mmCIF file of C-alpha atoms and ligand atoms in Angstrom:
data_model
loop_
_atom_site.group_PDB
_atom_site.id
_atom_site.type_symbol
_atom_site.label_atom_id
_atom_site.label_comp_id
_atom_site.label_asym_id
_atom_site.label_seq_id
_atom_site.Cartn_x
_atom_site.Cartn_y
_atom_site.Cartn_z
ATOM 1 C CA MET C 14 -2.997 -21.736 -21.901
ATOM 2 C CA ASP C 15 -2.186 -18.071 -21.549
ATOM 3 C CA TRP C 16 -4.195 -16.599 -18.680
ATOM 4 C CA ASN C 17 -3.420 -12.982 -19.502
ATOM 5 C CA HIS C 18 -7.006 -12.229 -20.516
ATOM 6 C CA ILE C 19 -8.337 -12.627 -16.961
ATOM 7 C CA PRO C 20 -8.278 -9.439 -14.843
ATOM 8 C CA LYS C 21 -6.422 -10.393 -11.656
ATOM 9 C CA ILE C 22 -6.251 -9.352 -8.022
ATOM 10 C CA GLU C 23 -3.294 -10.146 -5.767
ATOM 11 C CA LEU C 24 -3.505 -9.736 -2.002
ATOM 12 C CA HIS C 25 -0.290 -11.358 -0.725
ATOM 13 C CA CYS C 26 2.923 -10.122 -2.314
ATOM 14 C CA HIS C 27 6.124 -9.171 -0.465
ATOM 15 C CA LEU C 28 8.024 -6.249 -1.952
ATOM 16 C CA ASP C 29 11.489 -7.478 -0.938
ATOM 17 C CA GLY C 30 10.754 -10.942 -2.355
ATOM 18 C CA SER C 31 9.686 -9.512 -5.698
ATOM 19 C CA VAL C 32 12.677 -7.417 -6.795
ATOM 20 C CA ARG C 33 13.978 -7.821 -10.360
ATOM 21 C CA PRO C 34 17.446 -9.447 -10.217
ATOM 22 C CA GLU C 35 18.695 -6.965 -12.847
ATOM 23 C CA THR C 36 17.650 -4.094 -10.595
ATOM 24 C CA ILE C 37 19.600 -5.497 -7.646
ATOM 25 C CA ILE C 38 22.790 -5.513 -9.729
ATOM 26 C CA GLU C 39 22.140 -2.037 -11.154
ATOM 27 C CA LEU C 40 21.397 -0.497 -7.768
ATOM 28 C CA ALA C 41 24.379 -2.203 -6.117
ATOM 29 C CA LYS C 42 26.699 -0.759 -8.780
ATOM 30 C CA LYS C 43 25.125 2.689 -8.672
ATOM 31 C CA LYS C 44 25.143 2.947 -4.882
ATOM 32 C CA GLU C 45 28.444 1.069 -4.456
ATOM 33 C CA ILE C 46 26.873 -1.629 -2.321
ATOM 34 C CA LYS C 47 28.841 -4.849 -2.011
ATOM 35 C CA ILE C 48 26.877 -7.898 -3.160
ATOM 36 C CA PRO C 49 28.226 -11.450 -3.610
ATOM 37 C CA SER C 50 28.234 -11.251 -7.424
ATOM 38 C CA TYR C 51 27.394 -8.870 -10.276
ATOM 39 C CA ASN C 52 26.616 -11.698 -12.684
ATOM 40 C CA LEU C 53 22.906 -12.064 -13.444
ATOM 41 C CA ASP C 54 22.802 -15.870 -13.368
ATOM 42 C CA GLU C 55 24.694 -16.008 -10.102
ATOM 43 C CA ILE C 56 22.424 -13.401 -8.538
ATOM 44 C CA LYS C 57 19.350 -15.296 -9.695
ATOM 45 C CA GLU C 58 20.711 -18.443 -8.111
ATOM 46 C CA LYS C 59 21.123 -16.654 -4.802
ATOM 47 C CA LEU C 60 17.677 -15.038 -4.965
ATOM 48 C CA ILE C 61 15.450 -17.835 -6.147
ATOM 49 C CA ALA C 62 14.622 -20.410 -3.503
ATOM 50 C CA PRO C 63 14.893 -24.059 -4.572
ATOM 51 C CA GLU C 64 11.689 -25.915 -5.389
ATOM 52 C CA GLU C 65 11.917 -27.466 -1.969
ATOM 53 C CA CYS C 66 13.767 -25.756 0.863
ATOM 54 C CA ASP C 67 14.474 -27.501 4.165
ATOM 55 C CA SER C 68 12.143 -25.099 5.922
ATOM 56 C CA LEU C 69 10.531 -21.641 5.938
ATOM 57 C CA ASP C 70 13.661 -20.313 7.626
ATOM 58 C CA GLU C 71 15.841 -21.471 4.726
ATOM 59 C CA TYR C 72 13.409 -19.815 2.289
ATOM 60 C CA LEU C 73 13.566 -16.553 4.265
ATOM 61 C CA LYS C 74 17.373 -16.367 3.870
ATOM 62 C CA ARG C 75 16.760 -15.360 0.235
ATOM 63 C CA PHE C 76 15.641 -11.915 1.388
ATOM 64 C CA ASP C 77 19.055 -10.817 2.690
ATOM 65 C CA LEU C 78 20.342 -9.900 -0.767
ATOM 66 C CA PRO C 79 17.447 -7.723 -2.017
ATOM 67 C CA LEU C 80 17.312 -5.953 1.353
ATOM 68 C CA LYS C 81 20.924 -4.794 0.853
ATOM 69 C CA VAL C 82 19.812 -2.507 -1.988
ATOM 70 C CA MET C 83 16.540 -1.382 -0.367
ATOM 71 C CA GLN C 84 17.929 0.996 2.244
ATOM 72 C CA ASP C 85 17.213 4.362 0.586
ATOM 73 C CA SER C 86 14.016 6.034 -0.618
ATOM 74 C CA GLU C 87 14.990 6.225 -4.283
ATOM 75 C CA SER C 88 15.679 2.491 -4.535
ATOM 76 C CA ILE C 89 12.555 1.473 -2.621
ATOM 77 C CA ASN C 90 10.501 3.805 -4.798
ATOM 78 C CA ARG C 91 11.943 2.299 -8.000
ATOM 79 C CA ILE C 92 11.479 -1.295 -6.839
ATOM 80 C CA THR C 93 7.835 -0.611 -5.939
ATOM 81 C CA PHE C 94 7.202 1.002 -9.327
ATOM 82 C CA GLU C 95 8.775 -1.985 -11.111
ATOM 83 C CA LEU C 96 6.711 -4.482 -9.152
ATOM 84 C CA LEU C 97 3.528 -2.719 -10.283
ATOM 85 C CA GLU C 98 4.860 -2.639 -13.837
ATOM 86 C CA ASP C 99 5.421 -6.415 -13.690
ATOM 87 C CA ALA C 100 1.930 -6.904 -12.266
ATOM 88 C CA VAL C 101 0.310 -4.774 -14.977
ATOM 89 C CA PHE C 102 2.060 -6.890 -17.583
ATOM 90 C CA GLU C 103 -0.005 -9.885 -16.500
ATOM 91 C CA ASN C 104 -3.251 -7.928 -16.200
ATOM 92 C CA VAL C 105 -3.303 -7.507 -12.417
ATOM 93 C CA LYS C 106 -5.807 -4.711 -11.705
ATOM 94 C CA TYR C 107 -5.312 -4.437 -7.956
ATOM 95 C CA ILE C 108 -2.479 -5.534 -5.680
ATOM 96 C CA GLU C 109 -1.721 -5.272 -1.977
ATOM 97 C CA ILE C 110 2.018 -4.958 -1.442
ATOM 98 C CA ARG C 111 3.465 -5.825 1.927
ATOM 99 C CA PHE C 112 6.827 -5.057 3.433
ATOM 100 C CA ALA C 113 8.475 -4.647 6.836
ATOM 101 C CA PRO C 114 9.751 -1.061 7.203
ATOM 102 C CA VAL C 115 12.032 -2.041 10.105
ATOM 103 C CA LEU C 116 14.141 -4.041 7.611
ATOM 104 C CA HIS C 117 14.809 -0.879 5.588
ATOM 105 C CA THR C 118 16.421 1.266 8.288
ATOM 106 C CA ASN C 119 20.073 0.110 8.010
ATOM 107 C CA GLY C 120 21.023 3.092 5.842
ATOM 108 C CA GLY C 121 19.531 5.685 8.162
ATOM 109 C CA LEU C 122 15.956 5.763 6.833
ATOM 110 C CA SER C 123 13.217 5.976 9.421
ATOM 111 C CA GLN C 124 10.364 3.476 9.187
ATOM 112 C CA GLU C 125 8.048 6.331 8.228
ATOM 113 C CA GLU C 126 10.349 7.344 5.387
ATOM 114 C CA ALA C 127 10.472 3.753 4.132
ATOM 115 C CA ILE C 128 6.661 3.622 4.108
ATOM 116 C CA LYS C 129 6.463 6.945 2.263
ATOM 117 C CA ALA C 130 8.938 5.671 -0.355
ATOM 118 C CA VAL C 131 6.697 2.675 -1.096
ATOM 119 C CA GLU C 132 3.641 4.926 -1.303
ATOM 120 C CA GLU C 133 5.407 7.272 -3.722
ATOM 121 C CA GLY C 134 6.349 4.322 -5.942
ATOM 122 C CA ILE C 135 2.719 3.220 -5.997
ATOM 123 C CA LEU C 136 1.364 6.706 -6.735
ATOM 124 C CA LYS C 137 3.784 7.097 -9.623
ATOM 125 C CA ALA C 138 2.878 3.689 -11.087
ATOM 126 C CA GLU C 139 -0.840 4.420 -10.735
ATOM 127 C CA LYS C 140 -0.323 7.507 -12.919
ATOM 128 C CA TYR C 141 1.315 5.468 -15.691
ATOM 129 C CA PHE C 142 -0.560 2.177 -15.530
ATOM 130 C CA ASN C 143 -4.084 0.863 -15.226
ATOM 131 C CA ILE C 144 -3.586 -0.605 -11.740
ATOM 132 C CA GLU C 145 -4.327 0.296 -8.138
ATOM 133 C CA ALA C 146 -2.362 -0.776 -5.081
ATOM 134 C CA ASN C 147 -2.366 -0.515 -1.314
ATOM 135 C CA ILE C 148 0.208 -1.252 1.370
ATOM 136 C CA ILE C 149 0.241 -3.805 4.168
ATOM 137 C CA VAL C 150 2.879 -2.957 6.770
ATOM 138 C CA CYS C 151 4.536 -6.029 8.288
ATOM 139 C CA CYS C 152 5.845 -6.372 11.819
ATOM 140 C CA MET C 153 8.416 -9.128 12.261
ATOM 141 C CA LYS C 154 7.667 -12.076 14.530
ATOM 142 C CA HIS C 155 11.303 -12.538 15.578
ATOM 143 C CA LEU C 156 11.414 -9.003 17.007
ATOM 144 C CA SER C 157 9.829 -7.853 20.266
ATOM 145 C CA GLU C 158 6.275 -6.617 20.738
ATOM 146 C CA ASP C 159 7.696 -3.124 21.427
ATOM 147 C CA GLU C 160 9.305 -3.185 17.984
ATOM 148 C CA ALA C 161 5.964 -4.172 16.472
ATOM 149 C CA ILE C 162 4.282 -1.253 18.237
ATOM 150 C CA LYS C 163 6.987 1.105 16.896
ATOM 151 C CA THR C 164 6.271 -0.104 13.366
ATOM 152 C CA ILE C 165 2.510 0.319 13.791
ATOM 153 C CA LYS C 166 3.091 3.842 15.163
ATOM 154 C CA ALA C 167 5.229 4.630 12.112
ATOM 155 C CA ALA C 168 2.437 3.336 9.862
ATOM 156 C CA LYS C 169 -0.009 5.611 11.668
ATOM 157 C CA ASN C 170 2.262 8.666 11.798
ATOM 158 C CA SER C 171 3.241 8.353 8.141
ATOM 159 C CA ASN C 172 -0.306 9.508 7.258
ATOM 160 C CA CYS C 173 0.053 7.459 4.077
ATOM 161 C CA LYS C 174 -3.443 6.801 2.732
ATOM 162 C CA LYS C 175 -2.209 3.684 0.971
ATOM 163 C CA VAL C 176 -1.380 1.912 4.241
ATOM 164 C CA LYS C 177 -4.472 -0.141 4.941
ATOM 165 C CA ALA C 178 -3.357 -3.019 7.131
ATOM 166 C CA ILE C 179 -0.846 -4.537 9.518
ATOM 167 C CA ASP C 180 0.629 -8.025 9.215
ATOM 168 C CA LEU C 181 2.933 -10.233 11.282
ATOM 169 C CA ALA C 182 5.514 -11.947 9.080
ATOM 170 C CA GLY C 183 8.704 -14.026 9.321
ATOM 171 C CA GLY C 184 9.531 -17.397 10.868
ATOM 172 C CA GLU C 185 6.611 -19.009 12.683
ATOM 173 C CA ASP C 186 6.731 -20.485 16.192
ATOM 174 C CA GLU C 187 3.930 -22.405 17.828
ATOM 175 C CA GLY C 188 1.896 -19.999 20.006
ATOM 176 C CA PHE C 189 3.440 -16.770 18.640
ATOM 177 C CA ALA C 190 0.145 -14.888 18.985
ATOM 178 C CA ASP C 191 0.483 -14.433 22.761
ATOM 179 C CA LYS C 192 3.548 -12.251 22.233
ATOM 180 C CA PHE C 193 1.690 -9.716 20.064
ATOM 181 C CA ILE C 194 -1.696 -9.240 21.725
ATOM 182 C CA ASN C 195 -1.072 -5.612 22.795
ATOM 183 C CA ALA C 196 0.524 -4.667 19.483
ATOM 184 C CA MET C 197 -2.329 -5.977 17.393
ATOM 185 C CA ASP C 198 -4.851 -4.449 19.774
ATOM 186 C CA TYR C 199 -3.134 -1.132 19.158
ATOM 187 C CA ALA C 200 -3.235 -1.661 15.376
ATOM 188 C CA TYR C 201 -6.913 -2.586 15.536
ATOM 189 C CA LYS C 202 -7.815 0.464 17.613
ATOM 190 C CA ALA C 203 -5.799 2.664 15.256
ATOM 191 C CA GLY C 204 -8.197 1.588 12.509
ATOM 192 C CA PHE C 205 -5.968 -0.719 10.502
ATOM 193 C CA HIS C 206 -7.160 -3.938 8.919
ATOM 194 C CA ILE C 207 -5.256 -6.990 10.119
ATOM 195 C CA THR C 208 -3.922 -10.012 8.304
ATOM 196 C CA ILE C 209 -1.515 -12.461 9.940
ATOM 197 C CA HIS C 210 0.873 -15.088 8.556
ATOM 198 C CA ALA C 211 -0.187 -18.263 10.396
ATOM 199 C CA GLY C 212 -0.569 -21.983 9.830
ATOM 200 C CA GLU C 213 2.340 -21.956 7.388
ATOM 201 C CA ALA C 214 5.415 -23.304 9.231
ATOM 202 C CA ALA C 215 3.509 -24.205 12.411
ATOM 203 C CA GLY C 216 0.127 -25.690 13.254
ATOM 204 C CA TRP C 217 -3.530 -24.796 12.822
ATOM 205 C CA LYS C 218 -3.786 -23.506 16.434
ATOM 206 C CA ASN C 219 -1.867 -20.411 15.320
ATOM 207 C CA VAL C 220 -4.637 -19.672 12.817
ATOM 208 C CA ILE C 221 -7.322 -19.830 15.491
ATOM 209 C CA ASP C 222 -5.188 -17.728 17.866
ATOM 210 C CA SER C 223 -4.588 -15.074 15.201
ATOM 211 C CA ILE C 224 -8.345 -14.692 14.710
ATOM 212 C CA LYS C 225 -9.240 -14.924 18.409
ATOM 213 C CA LYS C 226 -6.416 -12.919 19.938
ATOM 214 C CA LEU C 227 -5.005 -10.702 17.188
ATOM 215 C CA HIS C 228 -8.111 -9.480 15.282
ATOM 216 C CA ALA C 229 -7.050 -11.177 12.026
ATOM 217 C CA GLU C 230 -9.574 -10.692 9.204
ATOM 218 C CA ARG C 231 -7.442 -12.625 6.751
ATOM 219 C CA ILE C 232 -4.742 -15.228 7.223
ATOM 220 C CA GLY C 233 -1.529 -15.484 5.208
ATOM 221 C CA HIS C 234 -1.405 -19.136 4.059
ATOM 222 C CA GLY C 235 -3.271 -20.927 6.881
ATOM 223 C CA VAL C 236 -3.007 -24.158 4.906
ATOM 224 C CA ARG C 237 -2.438 -26.267 8.025
ATOM 225 C CA ILE C 238 -6.088 -25.902 9.058
ATOM 226 C CA ILE C 239 -6.708 -28.809 6.687
ATOM 227 C CA LYS C 240 -5.435 -31.083 9.482
ATOM 228 C CA ASN C 241 -8.245 -30.129 11.876
ATOM 229 C CA LYS C 242 -11.976 -29.904 11.205
ATOM 230 C CA ASP C 243 -12.626 -27.541 14.129
ATOM 231 C CA ALA C 244 -10.050 -25.122 12.701
ATOM 232 C CA MET C 245 -11.719 -25.340 9.277
ATOM 233 C CA ASP C 246 -15.097 -24.624 10.878
ATOM 234 C CA TYR C 247 -13.701 -21.769 12.954
ATOM 235 C CA VAL C 248 -12.211 -20.049 9.903
ATOM 236 C CA LYS C 249 -15.420 -20.544 7.924
ATOM 237 C CA GLU C 250 -17.766 -19.377 10.688
ATOM 238 C CA ASN C 251 -15.698 -16.261 11.280
ATOM 239 C CA ASN C 252 -15.698 -15.406 7.596
ATOM 240 C CA ILE C 253 -11.911 -15.348 7.298
ATOM 241 C CA MET C 254 -10.139 -15.370 3.946
ATOM 242 C CA LEU C 255 -7.012 -17.460 3.439
ATOM 243 C CA GLU C 256 -4.339 -15.883 1.232
ATOM 244 C CA ILE C 257 -3.049 -18.935 -0.602
ATOM 245 C CA CYS C 258 0.362 -19.050 -2.297
ATOM 246 C CA PRO C 259 0.738 -22.557 -3.792
ATOM 247 C CA THR C 260 4.343 -22.466 -5.117
ATOM 248 C CA SER C 261 5.669 -20.837 -1.962
ATOM 249 C CA ASN C 262 3.807 -23.368 0.199
ATOM 250 C CA VAL C 263 5.632 -26.228 -1.553
ATOM 251 C CA GLN C 264 9.001 -24.477 -1.267
ATOM 252 C CA THR C 265 8.666 -23.787 2.463
ATOM 253 C CA LYS C 266 7.295 -27.269 3.181
ATOM 254 C CA ALA C 267 3.979 -25.857 4.414
ATOM 255 C CA VAL C 268 2.612 -28.634 2.194
ATOM 256 C CA GLU C 269 4.371 -31.820 1.116
ATOM 257 C CA ASN C 270 3.934 -31.302 -2.624
ATOM 258 C CA ILE C 271 1.647 -29.443 -5.000
ATOM 259 C CA GLU C 272 -0.644 -32.436 -5.471
ATOM 260 C CA SER C 273 -1.407 -32.480 -1.735
ATOM 261 C CA HIS C 274 -2.017 -28.714 -1.559
ATOM 262 C CA PRO C 275 -5.415 -28.183 0.115
ATOM 263 C CA ILE C 276 -6.534 -25.135 -1.937
ATOM 264 C CA LYS C 277 -9.338 -27.024 -3.682
ATOM 265 C CA LYS C 278 -10.533 -28.704 -0.478
ATOM 266 C CA ILE C 279 -10.540 -25.343 1.312
ATOM 267 C CA ILE C 280 -12.572 -23.707 -1.481
ATOM 268 C CA ASP C 281 -14.998 -26.651 -1.588
ATOM 269 C CA TYR C 282 -15.446 -26.352 2.196
ATOM 270 C CA GLY C 283 -16.768 -22.831 1.638
ATOM 271 C CA ILE C 284 -13.771 -20.857 2.882
ATOM 272 C CA PRO C 285 -12.882 -17.848 0.711
ATOM 273 C CA VAL C 286 -9.349 -17.823 -0.706
ATOM 274 C CA SER C 287 -7.190 -15.514 -2.776
ATOM 275 C CA LEU C 288 -4.475 -16.784 -5.111
ATOM 276 C CA ASN C 289 -1.073 -15.154 -4.758
ATOM 277 C CA THR C 290 2.629 -15.266 -5.541
ATOM 278 C CA ASP C 291 3.943 -14.513 -2.021
ATOM 279 C CA ASN C 292 7.253 -13.558 -3.661
ATOM 280 C CA ARG C 293 7.595 -13.141 -7.406
ATOM 281 C CA THR C 294 11.395 -13.419 -7.449
ATOM 282 C CA VAL C 295 12.157 -15.694 -4.504
ATOM 283 C CA SER C 296 9.454 -18.133 -5.619
ATOM 284 C CA ASN C 297 10.245 -17.505 -9.311
ATOM 285 C CA THR C 298 6.566 -17.138 -10.065
ATOM 286 C CA SER C 299 3.781 -14.816 -11.236
ATOM 287 C CA VAL C 300 0.028 -14.770 -10.704
ATOM 288 C CA GLY C 301 -0.302 -16.298 -14.176
ATOM 289 C CA LYS C 302 2.004 -19.175 -13.196
ATOM 290 C CA GLU C 303 -0.020 -19.842 -10.038
ATOM 291 C CA ILE C 304 -3.207 -19.927 -12.116
ATOM 292 C CA SER C 305 -1.622 -22.354 -14.594
ATOM 293 C CA LEU C 306 -0.460 -24.568 -11.759
ATOM 294 C CA CYS C 307 -3.942 -24.733 -10.198
ATOM 295 C CA SER C 308 -5.478 -25.354 -13.589
ATOM 296 C CA GLU C 309 -3.092 -28.250 -14.331
ATOM 297 C CA VAL C 310 -3.096 -29.897 -10.924
ATOM 298 C CA PHE C 311 -6.653 -29.254 -9.723
ATOM 299 C CA ASP C 312 -8.428 -28.819 -13.040
ATOM 300 C CA MET C 313 -9.601 -25.350 -12.064
ATOM 301 C CA ASN C 314 -11.056 -23.239 -14.890
ATOM 302 C CA THR C 315 -11.719 -19.590 -15.762
ATOM 303 C CA ILE C 316 -14.919 -19.480 -13.700
ATOM 304 C CA ASP C 317 -13.070 -20.924 -10.656
ATOM 305 C CA PHE C 318 -10.488 -18.160 -10.929
ATOM 306 C CA LEU C 319 -13.100 -15.444 -11.409
ATOM 307 C CA LYS C 320 -14.859 -16.657 -8.258
ATOM 308 C CA ILE C 321 -11.538 -16.324 -6.465
ATOM 309 C CA TYR C 322 -11.165 -12.771 -7.811
ATOM 310 C CA LEU C 323 -14.673 -11.765 -6.799
ATOM 311 C CA ASP C 324 -13.880 -12.978 -3.272
ATOM 312 C CA SER C 325 -10.522 -11.214 -3.459
ATOM 313 C CA VAL C 326 -12.294 -7.927 -4.155
ATOM 314 C CA LYS C 327 -14.717 -8.521 -1.288
ATOM 315 C CA TYR C 328 -12.003 -9.313 1.270
ATOM 316 C CA SER C 329 -9.467 -6.813 -0.046
ATOM 317 C CA PHE C 330 -8.542 -3.812 2.065
ATOM 318 C CA ALA C 331 -9.431 -1.445 -0.787
ATOM 319 C CA GLU C 332 -11.811 1.507 -0.527
ATOM 320 C CA GLU C 333 -15.413 0.868 -1.577
ATOM 321 C CA SER C 334 -14.994 2.930 -4.750
ATOM 322 C CA THR C 335 -12.051 0.742 -5.806
ATOM 323 C CA LYS C 336 -14.010 -2.416 -5.016
ATOM 324 C CA GLU C 337 -16.890 -1.228 -7.213
ATOM 325 C CA LYS C 338 -14.473 -0.441 -10.020
ATOM 326 C CA LEU C 339 -12.860 -3.882 -9.794
ATOM 327 C CA ILE C 340 -16.236 -5.641 -9.807
ATOM 328 C CA SER C 341 -17.259 -3.699 -12.890
ATOM 329 C CA ILE C 342 -14.037 -4.716 -14.675
ATOM 330 C CA ILE C 343 -14.805 -8.379 -13.972
ATOM 331 C CA GLU C 344 -18.469 -7.854 -14.909
ATOM 332 C CA LYS C 345 -17.591 -6.202 -18.190
ATOM 333 C CA ASN C 346 -15.241 -8.991 -19.226
ATOM 334 C CA TYR C 347 -17.065 -11.950 -17.734
ATOM 335 C CA PRO C 348 -20.742 -11.219 -17.039
ATOM 336 C CA GLU C 349 -21.300 -14.935 -16.360
ATOM 337 C CA ALA C 350 -18.993 -14.738 -13.319
ATOM 338 C CA LEU C 351 -21.366 -12.435 -11.477
ATOM 339 C CA LYS C 352 -23.849 -15.123 -10.561
ATOM 340 C CA TYR C 353 -21.223 -16.348 -8.071
ATOM 341 C CA ARG C 354 -21.214 -13.109 -6.130
HETATM 342 ZN ZN1 ZN Q 30 4.049 -14.074 2.950
#
């Protein structure tokens, strides 16, 4: 089944993991950047993570190549525009794009300039296409707390209206939250929303810690809470949304295989979820593919997906006016979905 008719919302999508392979080759040639190959098939092979990696860390190695061509404003701007174009093509109406500005400073850009380049790409795409987008700025877990604070300051000083939230991304250690308490406190006090990658490569305790110690309102992945009832209850009681990315979760070994993915159990437990790609290129997926997968494996139907999108609007970091607009799009197309609000 083609799921293009459903208006979609995506809340967890990394910019550097969603670059068109053709664009990497074009930009490398244009800017004379050395990349391992200029052949499309070979580049795809290097970019797309295997169906099962050894670990999250192996999956994350796929980002080195796209980052090589994302070190100037023009390229970042173009890549952002193209991501929105790809999203529009599958009827995504609202998307939150995340990226780590500190990874875009090798060519002399400041973090603020990198953030502005993403915002410009979004503003341009919004003029051409029927889509809205916001930015989530990622701090990297492998860097120090001071580095995280620098990134949050850049997000604040950029004055970019599209920057709505701060995230912690990258490889996951047990107990990482303790390292970032001051940084996330700073982000919270600066008025940013907070979502944290947790319970992906390490255990459910990280999910609880991210909510308790880091002000997380949403959790990236969080699938490991399925192993502990108290963690499930804690997430539910605190009204936390899990940003679920099924294909990526299989690739990074966050779950054993798609059949054992807990998305359905989490929804049935009463925890709100969103359905996302994580990385369109690295995971070789799209929102439509993730929908198809859930429909095939868990027998989810149009109404199940619309419920997910209504929750996605509610827990999104969008302005109220955008939320109202998104609800009315769903209402217009699927009035029957509204009884689940
Ligand atoms: Zn992610």
